[in-house]
Short mmCIF file of N, CA, C and O in Angstrom, two decimals:
data_model
loop_
_atom_site.label_atom_id
_atom_site.label_comp_id
_atom_site.label_asym_id
_atom_site.label_seq_id
_atom_site.Cartn_x
_atom_site.Cartn_y
_atom_site.Cartn_z
N UNK A 1 -11.02 29.58 15.00
CA UNK A 1 -10.21 29.44 16.16
C UNK A 1 -10.07 30.44 17.32
O UNK A 1 -10.88 31.54 17.62
N UNK A 2 -10.67 29.78 18.90
CA UNK A 2 -11.21 31.33 20.17
C UNK A 2 -9.61 30.84 20.91
O UNK A 2 -8.51 29.75 21.22
N UNK A 3 -9.29 31.97 21.36
CA UNK A 3 -8.39 32.49 22.00
C UNK A 3 -8.48 31.32 23.42
O UNK A 3 -9.31 32.52 23.97
N UNK A 4 -7.43 30.95 23.85
CA UNK A 4 -7.94 30.87 25.67
C UNK A 4 -7.20 31.03 26.34
O UNK A 4 -6.68 32.23 26.01
N UNK A 5 -8.34 31.77 27.27
CA UNK A 5 -8.04 33.06 28.15
C UNK A 5 -7.66 33.01 28.77
O UNK A 5 -6.88 31.85 29.74
N UNK A 6 -5.84 34.00 28.80
CA UNK A 6 -5.01 34.13 29.29
C UNK A 6 -3.82 33.32 29.24
O UNK A 6 -2.60 33.14 30.23
N UNK A 7 -4.09 33.10 27.93
CA UNK A 7 -3.12 32.18 27.71
C UNK A 7 -2.49 32.63 26.54
O UNK A 7 -1.13 32.08 26.07
N UNK A 8 -3.40 33.18 25.19
CA UNK A 8 -2.67 33.85 24.17
C UNK A 8 -2.10 32.47 23.33
O UNK A 8 -1.77 33.47 22.30
N UNK A 9 -3.14 31.38 23.38
CA UNK A 9 -2.81 29.81 22.51
C UNK A 9 -4.12 30.52 22.22
O UNK A 9 -5.30 30.48 23.11
N UNK A 10 -4.39 29.89 20.63
CA UNK A 10 -5.76 29.55 20.33
C UNK A 10 -5.88 28.20 20.62
O UNK A 10 -5.24 27.49 19.70
N UNK A 11 -7.25 27.89 20.64
CA UNK A 11 -8.06 26.62 20.46
C UNK A 11 -8.32 26.48 19.29
O UNK A 11 -8.59 26.99 18.15
N UNK A 12 -8.29 25.28 18.85
CA UNK A 12 -7.98 24.59 17.42
C UNK A 12 -9.39 24.50 17.15
O UNK A 12 -10.65 24.47 17.82
N UNK A 13 -10.49 24.36 16.06
CA UNK A 13 -11.47 24.58 15.40
C UNK A 13 -11.77 23.16 15.87
O UNK A 13 -11.45 21.78 15.86
N UNK A 14 -13.08 22.84 16.26
CA UNK A 14 -14.54 21.81 16.56
C UNK A 14 -13.73 20.73 15.36
O UNK A 14 -13.56 19.61 15.24
N UNK A 15 -13.85 21.32 14.03
CA UNK A 15 -13.50 20.35 12.58
C UNK A 15 -12.41 20.07 13.19
O UNK A 15 -12.02 18.82 12.43
N UNK A 16 -11.01 20.71 13.19
CA UNK A 16 -9.68 19.65 13.60
C UNK A 16 -9.32 18.81 14.53
O UNK A 16 -8.78 17.70 14.48
N UNK A 17 -10.52 19.36 15.51
CA UNK A 17 -10.37 18.02 16.83
C UNK A 17 -11.29 17.54 16.22
O UNK A 17 -10.21 15.89 16.71
N UNK A 18 -12.13 16.98 15.42
CA UNK A 18 -12.80 15.96 15.13
C UNK A 18 -12.17 15.15 14.05
O UNK A 18 -11.65 13.88 14.19
N UNK A 19 -11.16 15.80 13.63
CA UNK A 19 -10.34 14.89 12.47
C UNK A 19 -9.19 14.34 13.27
O UNK A 19 -8.66 13.35 12.75
N UNK A 20 -8.61 14.94 14.25
CA UNK A 20 -8.11 14.38 14.67
C UNK A 20 -8.06 13.15 15.49
O UNK A 20 -7.45 12.37 15.98
N UNK A 21 -9.42 13.69 16.33
CA UNK A 21 -10.13 12.63 17.02
C UNK A 21 -9.92 10.90 16.11
O UNK A 21 -10.11 10.49 16.51
N UNK A 22 -10.68 11.05 15.09
CA UNK A 22 -11.17 10.26 13.92
C UNK A 22 -9.79 9.39 13.81
O UNK A 22 -10.18 8.41 13.83
N UNK A 23 -8.92 10.08 13.09
CA UNK A 23 -7.02 9.36 13.01
C UNK A 23 -6.70 9.01 14.26
O UNK A 23 -6.15 8.38 14.06
N UNK A 24 -7.31 9.81 15.94
CA UNK A 24 -6.41 8.75 16.63
C UNK A 24 -7.41 7.38 16.98
O UNK A 24 -6.87 6.37 17.18
N UNK A 25 -8.67 7.65 16.92
CA UNK A 25 -9.56 6.52 17.01
C UNK A 25 -9.29 5.11 16.57
O UNK A 25 -8.90 4.06 16.74
N UNK A 26 -8.46 5.39 14.71
CA UNK A 26 -8.35 4.55 14.50
C UNK A 26 -6.86 3.77 13.72
O UNK A 26 -6.92 3.04 14.28
N UNK A 27 -6.18 5.11 15.57
CA UNK A 27 -5.08 4.15 15.82
C UNK A 27 -5.33 3.56 17.29
O UNK A 27 -4.14 3.29 17.35
N UNK A 28 -6.58 3.17 17.12
CA UNK A 28 -6.36 2.77 18.90
C UNK A 28 -6.55 1.45 18.79
O UNK A 28 -6.39 0.35 19.63
N UNK A 29 -6.73 0.79 17.87
CA UNK A 29 -6.29 -0.99 17.17
C UNK A 29 -5.12 -1.22 17.76
O UNK A 29 -4.74 -0.60 16.06
N UNK A 30 -4.97 -1.86 18.07
CA UNK A 30 -3.25 -2.16 17.56
C UNK A 30 -2.76 -2.95 16.15
O UNK A 30 -1.62 -2.95 16.17
N UNK A 31 -4.03 -3.85 15.91
CA UNK A 31 -3.40 -3.92 14.09
C UNK A 31 -3.57 -3.15 13.36
O UNK A 31 -2.58 -2.80 12.68
N UNK A 32 -4.21 -1.98 13.93
CA UNK A 32 -4.10 -0.90 12.53
C UNK A 32 -2.09 0.02 12.72
O UNK A 32 -1.39 0.67 12.11
N UNK A 33 -2.24 0.07 14.31
CA UNK A 33 -0.95 0.98 14.76
C UNK A 33 0.02 0.07 13.93
O UNK A 33 1.06 0.63 13.94
N UNK A 34 0.40 -1.81 14.14
CA UNK A 34 1.46 -1.99 14.25
C UNK A 34 1.58 -1.64 12.43
O UNK A 34 2.52 -1.70 11.52
N UNK A 35 0.53 -1.83 11.43
CA UNK A 35 0.62 -1.56 10.03
C UNK A 35 1.47 -0.19 10.27
O UNK A 35 2.00 -0.42 9.79
N UNK A 36 0.68 0.88 10.97
CA UNK A 36 0.57 2.08 10.53
C UNK A 36 2.67 1.94 10.74
O UNK A 36 3.72 2.66 9.83
N UNK A 37 3.44 1.51 11.86
CA UNK A 37 4.54 1.03 12.27
C UNK A 37 5.47 0.55 10.90
O UNK A 37 6.24 1.04 10.84
N UNK A 38 5.14 -0.05 10.78
CA UNK A 38 5.82 -1.33 9.81
C UNK A 38 5.61 -0.10 8.33
O UNK A 38 7.07 -0.13 8.24
N UNK A 39 4.48 0.26 8.02
CA UNK A 39 4.52 1.29 7.10
C UNK A 39 5.79 2.13 6.76
O UNK A 39 6.53 3.04 6.21
N UNK A 40 6.04 3.13 8.32
CA UNK A 40 7.31 3.73 8.81
C UNK A 40 8.24 3.18 8.38
O UNK A 40 9.44 4.13 7.68
N UNK A 41 8.53 2.10 9.29
CA UNK A 41 10.27 1.62 8.21
C UNK A 41 10.08 1.27 6.69
O UNK A 41 11.32 1.27 6.63
N UNK A 42 9.21 1.19 6.51
CA UNK A 42 9.32 0.51 4.81
C UNK A 42 7.84 0.51 4.22
O UNK A 42 6.71 -0.30 4.29
N UNK A 43 8.16 0.86 2.86
CA UNK A 43 6.65 0.37 2.33
C UNK A 43 6.73 -1.10 1.99
O UNK A 43 7.81 -2.19 1.72
N UNK A 44 5.57 -2.12 1.56
CA UNK A 44 4.90 -3.04 1.76
C UNK A 44 3.50 -2.98 0.82
O UNK A 44 2.85 -2.90 0.91
N UNK A 45 3.99 -4.45 0.59
CA UNK A 45 2.12 -4.72 0.04
C UNK A 45 1.57 -5.83 0.43
O UNK A 45 2.22 -6.09 2.12
N UNK A 46 0.42 -6.02 1.04
CA UNK A 46 -0.74 -6.65 1.68
C UNK A 46 0.24 -7.61 2.61
O UNK A 46 0.32 -8.18 3.22
N UNK A 47 0.73 -8.62 1.63
CA UNK A 47 0.97 -9.92 1.49
C UNK A 47 2.16 -9.68 2.43
O UNK A 47 2.01 -10.69 3.69
N UNK A 48 3.03 -9.20 2.51
CA UNK A 48 4.00 -8.69 3.66
C UNK A 48 3.96 -8.24 4.56
O UNK A 48 4.61 -8.41 6.12
N UNK A 49 2.87 -7.19 4.99
CA UNK A 49 2.35 -6.19 6.27
C UNK A 49 1.42 -7.47 6.99
O UNK A 49 1.98 -7.63 8.28
N UNK A 50 0.31 -8.77 5.84
CA UNK A 50 0.42 -9.59 6.60
C UNK A 50 1.30 -10.78 7.50
O UNK A 50 1.00 -10.88 8.86
N UNK A 51 2.47 -10.61 6.93
CA UNK A 51 3.46 -11.59 7.36
C UNK A 51 3.84 -11.10 8.40
O UNK A 51 4.15 -11.32 9.51
N UNK A 52 4.38 -9.82 8.76
CA UNK A 52 4.98 -8.61 9.48
C UNK A 52 4.52 -8.64 10.77
O UNK A 52 4.41 -9.21 12.04
N UNK A 53 2.34 -8.74 10.48
CA UNK A 53 1.72 -7.95 11.86
C UNK A 53 1.36 -9.49 12.60
O UNK A 53 0.54 -9.37 13.35
N UNK A 54 1.44 -10.38 11.18
CA UNK A 54 0.63 -11.76 12.67
C UNK A 54 -1.20 -11.69 11.41
O UNK A 54 -1.71 -11.88 12.61
N UNK A 55 -1.41 -11.05 10.60
CA UNK A 55 -2.88 -11.12 10.67
C UNK A 55 -3.21 -11.62 9.56
O UNK A 55 -2.53 -12.07 8.50
N UNK A 56 -4.47 -11.91 9.21
CA UNK A 56 -5.07 -12.29 8.10
C UNK A 56 -4.70 -11.71 7.14
O UNK A 56 -5.00 -10.07 7.27
N UNK A 57 -5.12 -12.49 5.71
CA UNK A 57 -5.15 -11.49 4.51
C UNK A 57 -6.27 -9.75 4.29
O UNK A 57 -5.83 -9.27 4.65
N UNK A 58 -7.55 -10.92 4.67
CA UNK A 58 -8.44 -9.85 4.47
C UNK A 58 -8.15 -9.23 5.91
O UNK A 58 -8.81 -7.96 5.25
N UNK A 59 -8.25 -9.61 6.62
CA UNK A 59 -8.35 -8.62 7.83
C UNK A 59 -7.19 -6.88 7.77
O UNK A 59 -7.39 -5.82 7.51
N UNK A 60 -5.78 -7.52 7.08
CA UNK A 60 -4.80 -6.76 7.52
C UNK A 60 -5.65 -5.71 5.89
O UNK A 60 -5.55 -4.42 5.67
N UNK A 61 -6.21 -6.15 4.88
CA UNK A 61 -6.67 -5.95 3.92
C UNK A 61 -7.32 -4.44 4.28
O UNK A 61 -7.58 -3.19 3.24
N UNK A 62 -8.88 -4.93 4.59
CA UNK A 62 -9.29 -4.12 5.25
C UNK A 62 -8.63 -3.03 6.12
O UNK A 62 -9.21 -2.12 6.15
N UNK A 63 -7.84 -3.43 7.07
CA UNK A 63 -7.25 -1.97 7.93
C UNK A 63 -6.70 -0.88 7.43
O UNK A 63 -6.77 0.12 7.13
N UNK A 64 -6.09 -1.49 5.81
CA UNK A 64 -5.52 -0.87 5.10
C UNK A 64 -6.10 -0.04 4.51
O UNK A 64 -6.32 1.66 3.60
N UNK A 65 -7.48 0.09 4.27
CA UNK A 65 -8.60 0.43 3.09
C UNK A 65 -9.58 1.87 4.42
O UNK A 65 -9.46 2.97 3.87
N UNK A 66 -8.65 1.39 5.50
CA UNK A 66 -9.47 2.49 6.61
C UNK A 66 -8.71 3.61 6.86
O UNK A 66 -8.49 4.42 6.97
N UNK A 67 -7.39 2.52 6.77
CA UNK A 67 -6.06 3.67 7.23
C UNK A 67 -5.88 4.27 5.88
O UNK A 67 -5.34 5.69 5.44
N UNK A 68 -6.03 4.29 4.21
CA UNK A 68 -6.29 4.79 2.88
C UNK A 68 -7.32 6.05 3.08
O UNK A 68 -7.16 7.58 2.76
N UNK A 69 -8.24 5.39 3.82
CA UNK A 69 -9.63 6.77 3.63
C UNK A 69 -9.01 8.15 4.87
O UNK A 69 -9.78 9.05 4.35
N UNK A 70 -8.44 7.23 6.06
CA UNK A 70 -8.33 8.81 6.90
C UNK A 70 -6.43 9.51 6.83
O UNK A 70 -6.55 10.19 6.81
N UNK A 71 -6.08 9.00 4.90
CA UNK A 71 -4.69 9.74 4.48
C UNK A 71 -3.96 9.48 5.22
O UNK A 71 -2.81 9.98 5.18
N UNK A 72 -4.06 8.79 6.41
CA UNK A 72 -2.79 7.73 6.93
C UNK A 72 -1.64 6.81 6.15
O UNK A 72 -0.18 7.19 6.07
N UNK A 73 -1.79 6.62 5.28
CA UNK A 73 -1.22 5.36 4.84
C UNK A 73 -2.05 5.54 2.89
O UNK A 73 -2.70 6.40 2.19
N UNK A 74 -0.77 5.60 1.82
CA UNK A 74 -1.08 5.93 0.20
C UNK A 74 -1.01 4.40 -0.53
O UNK A 74 0.23 3.94 0.10
N UNK A 75 -1.15 4.21 -1.48
CA UNK A 75 -0.71 3.25 -2.02
C UNK A 75 -0.14 3.20 -4.24
O UNK A 75 -1.08 4.54 -4.47
N UNK A 76 0.14 2.35 -4.74
CA UNK A 76 0.88 2.62 -5.77
C UNK A 76 0.61 1.02 -6.50
O UNK A 76 0.63 0.34 -5.05
N UNK A 77 0.42 1.22 -7.84
CA UNK A 77 0.17 -0.59 -8.10
C UNK A 77 1.76 -0.81 -8.67
O UNK A 77 2.21 0.80 -9.74
N UNK A 78 1.92 -2.06 -8.25
CA UNK A 78 3.97 -2.18 -9.39
C UNK A 78 2.95 -3.28 -10.23
O UNK A 78 2.79 -4.58 -9.36
N UNK A 79 2.96 -3.75 -11.12
CA UNK A 79 2.34 -4.74 -12.04
C UNK A 79 1.71 -5.00 -11.49
O UNK A 79 0.19 -4.47 -11.31
N UNK A 80 1.43 -6.43 -10.56
CA UNK A 80 -0.32 -6.85 -9.96
C UNK A 80 -0.39 -6.29 -8.88
O UNK A 80 -1.82 -6.85 -7.92
N UNK A 81 0.60 -5.63 -8.26
CA UNK A 81 0.50 -5.96 -6.15
C UNK A 81 0.48 -4.55 -6.18
O UNK A 81 0.70 -3.50 -7.13
N UNK A 82 -0.61 -4.05 -5.11
CA UNK A 82 -0.25 -2.61 -4.58
C UNK A 82 0.82 -2.55 -3.74
O UNK A 82 0.90 -3.63 -2.79
N UNK A 83 1.26 -1.77 -3.32
CA UNK A 83 2.43 -1.13 -2.89
C UNK A 83 2.23 -0.53 -1.56
O UNK A 83 1.41 0.78 -2.49
N UNK A 84 1.76 0.07 -0.54
CA UNK A 84 1.44 0.71 0.96
C UNK A 84 2.88 1.36 0.93
O UNK A 84 3.82 0.74 1.53
N UNK A 85 2.13 2.86 1.80
CA UNK A 85 3.53 3.19 2.24
C UNK A 85 2.41 4.37 3.25
O UNK A 85 1.56 4.99 2.80
N UNK A 86 3.54 4.94 3.98
CA UNK A 86 3.35 6.25 4.73
C UNK A 86 3.06 7.36 3.93
O UNK A 86 4.01 7.95 2.54
N UNK A 87 1.80 8.20 4.13
CA UNK A 87 1.82 8.97 3.08
C UNK A 87 2.64 10.64 4.05
O UNK A 87 1.78 10.84 4.87
N UNK A 88 3.22 10.90 4.09
CA UNK A 88 4.33 12.13 4.57
C UNK A 88 3.26 13.56 4.05
O UNK A 88 4.15 14.62 4.93
N UNK A 89 2.42 13.86 2.85
CA UNK A 89 1.62 14.63 2.83
C UNK A 89 1.03 14.95 3.42
O UNK A 89 -0.02 15.96 3.62
N UNK A 90 0.22 13.83 3.86
CA UNK A 90 -1.40 13.24 4.25
C UNK A 90 -1.75 14.23 5.47
O UNK A 90 -1.50 15.02 6.57
N UNK A 91 -1.53 12.99 7.01
CA UNK A 91 -1.36 13.13 8.13
C UNK A 91 0.17 12.90 8.25
O UNK A 91 0.48 11.81 10.00
N UNK A 92 1.11 13.79 7.88
CA UNK A 92 2.29 13.35 9.06
C UNK A 92 2.53 13.42 10.36
O UNK A 92 3.83 13.26 10.52
N UNK A 93 1.80 14.39 10.73
CA UNK A 93 1.71 15.12 12.10
C UNK A 93 1.39 13.56 13.23
O UNK A 93 2.40 13.30 13.76
N UNK A 94 0.47 13.01 12.57
CA UNK A 94 0.09 11.93 13.13
C UNK A 94 1.10 10.41 13.39
O UNK A 94 1.01 9.99 14.39
N UNK A 95 1.97 10.53 12.12
CA UNK A 95 2.49 9.43 12.05
C UNK A 95 4.15 10.10 12.40
O UNK A 95 4.20 9.17 12.95
N UNK A 96 4.02 11.20 12.43
CA UNK A 96 5.28 11.46 13.52
C UNK A 96 4.82 10.39 15.04
O UNK A 96 5.87 10.70 15.62
N UNK A 97 3.56 11.27 15.68
CA UNK A 97 3.48 10.38 17.16
C UNK A 97 3.45 9.19 17.14
O UNK A 97 4.10 9.13 17.95
N UNK A 98 3.32 8.60 15.90
CA UNK A 98 3.13 7.17 16.16
C UNK A 98 4.57 6.87 16.13
O UNK A 98 4.90 6.24 16.88
N UNK A 99 5.76 7.05 14.95
CA UNK A 99 6.64 6.97 15.41
C UNK A 99 7.61 7.48 16.71
O UNK A 99 8.04 6.66 17.00
N UNK A 100 7.51 8.38 17.28
CA UNK A 100 7.56 8.65 18.22
C UNK A 100 7.55 8.38 19.86
O UNK A 100 8.28 7.12 20.41
N UNK A 101 5.99 7.81 19.41
CA UNK A 101 5.29 7.19 21.08
C UNK A 101 6.05 5.43 21.22
O UNK A 101 6.31 5.29 21.71
N UNK A 102 5.56 4.90 19.67
CA UNK A 102 5.36 3.24 19.83
C UNK A 102 7.14 2.90 19.83
O UNK A 102 7.64 2.28 20.46
N UNK A 103 8.12 4.23 19.46
CA UNK A 103 9.56 4.43 19.27
C UNK A 103 9.51 3.72 20.39
O UNK A 103 10.35 3.19 20.84
N UNK A 104 9.95 5.20 21.10
CA UNK A 104 10.36 5.38 22.59
C UNK A 104 9.46 4.25 23.51
O UNK A 104 10.83 3.67 24.65
N UNK A 105 8.37 3.39 23.20
CA UNK A 105 7.51 2.81 24.07
C UNK A 105 8.23 1.13 24.17
O UNK A 105 8.89 0.12 24.99
N UNK A 106 8.88 1.20 22.23
CA UNK A 106 9.37 -0.76 22.53
C UNK A 106 10.73 -0.07 22.60
O UNK A 106 11.27 -0.99 23.73
N UNK A 107 11.69 1.37 22.86
CA UNK A 107 13.42 1.39 23.90
C UNK A 107 12.73 0.78 24.96
O UNK A 107 13.97 0.22 25.66
N UNK A 108 12.39 1.49 25.90
CA UNK A 108 11.75 1.16 27.02
C UNK A 108 11.49 -0.18 27.24
O UNK A 108 12.09 -0.94 28.38
N UNK A 109 10.54 -0.57 27.14
CA UNK A 109 10.75 -2.33 26.85
C UNK A 109 12.06 -2.79 25.95
O UNK A 109 11.71 -4.04 27.43
N UNK A 110 12.49 -2.99 25.87
CA UNK A 110 14.02 -3.23 25.51
C UNK A 110 15.09 -2.85 26.70
O UNK A 110 15.74 -4.13 27.31
N UNK A 111 14.84 -2.18 27.01
CA UNK A 111 15.68 -1.36 28.22
C UNK A 111 15.12 -2.35 29.93
O UNK A 111 16.70 -2.31 29.99
N UNK A 112 13.85 -2.31 29.95
CA UNK A 112 13.33 -2.60 30.88
C UNK A 112 13.66 -4.90 30.86
O UNK A 112 14.11 -4.74 32.08
N UNK A 113 13.71 -5.16 29.65
CA UNK A 113 13.79 -6.56 29.68
C UNK A 113 15.63 -7.05 29.71
O UNK A 113 16.37 -7.90 29.98
N UNK A 114 16.44 -5.69 29.34
CA UNK A 114 17.63 -6.43 28.92
C UNK A 114 18.71 -6.87 30.41
O UNK A 114 19.22 -7.91 30.42
N UNK A 115 18.04 -6.02 31.80
CA UNK A 115 19.01 -7.02 32.87
C UNK A 115 18.23 -8.35 33.49
O UNK A 115 18.59 -8.89 33.31
N UNK A 116 16.96 -8.41 33.01
CA UNK A 116 16.69 -9.66 32.88
C UNK A 116 17.16 -10.91 32.67
O UNK A 116 17.58 -12.04 32.94
N UNK A 117 17.19 -10.56 30.77
CA UNK A 117 18.47 -11.55 30.30
C UNK A 117 19.50 -12.03 30.86
O UNK A 117 19.49 -13.18 30.38
N UNK A 118 20.15 -10.75 31.13
CA UNK A 118 21.60 -10.61 31.33
C UNK A 118 21.84 -11.78 32.35
O UNK A 118 22.74 -12.30 32.77
N UNK A 119 20.40 -11.60 33.67
CA UNK A 119 20.95 -12.31 34.89
C UNK A 119 20.19 -13.86 34.59
O UNK A 119 21.17 -14.73 34.76
N UNK A 120 19.42 -14.25 33.23
CA UNK A 120 19.15 -15.37 33.19
C UNK A 120 20.84 -16.34 32.55
O UNK A 120 20.49 -17.16 32.51
N UNK A 121 21.37 -15.55 31.79
CA UNK A 121 22.71 -16.01 30.76
C UNK A 121 24.05 -15.72 31.85
O UNK A 121 24.99 -16.94 32.10
N UNK A 122 23.51 -15.91 33.58
CA UNK A 122 24.50 -15.99 34.80
C UNK A 122 24.52 -17.55 34.93
O UNK A 122 23.94 -18.19 35.29
#
């Protein structure tokens, strides 16, 4: 790490920045972001995720594979099905950012729509 002049703060290494950029790059897809958001709420199998995010089963499965490779989600076998969940030990900081950002944007969207709904009901 290099200390930034005049700040006393250390800059992250190139490797750390590359890893972070890769994780954020994966989340640049609305479908993957929705999948991570859904898994933050609770674990699910690929069929449940496909229904929730409105995606085709093969596409959701491919997204899950990429998210697993990035360490954002994990899976375990339960009988004949794979159950996916957020990896709290892997990229927990990235998942926290998703939780905060998407949660705040959703709250803002809900708050902005609330007055319009009330006006329609008058």
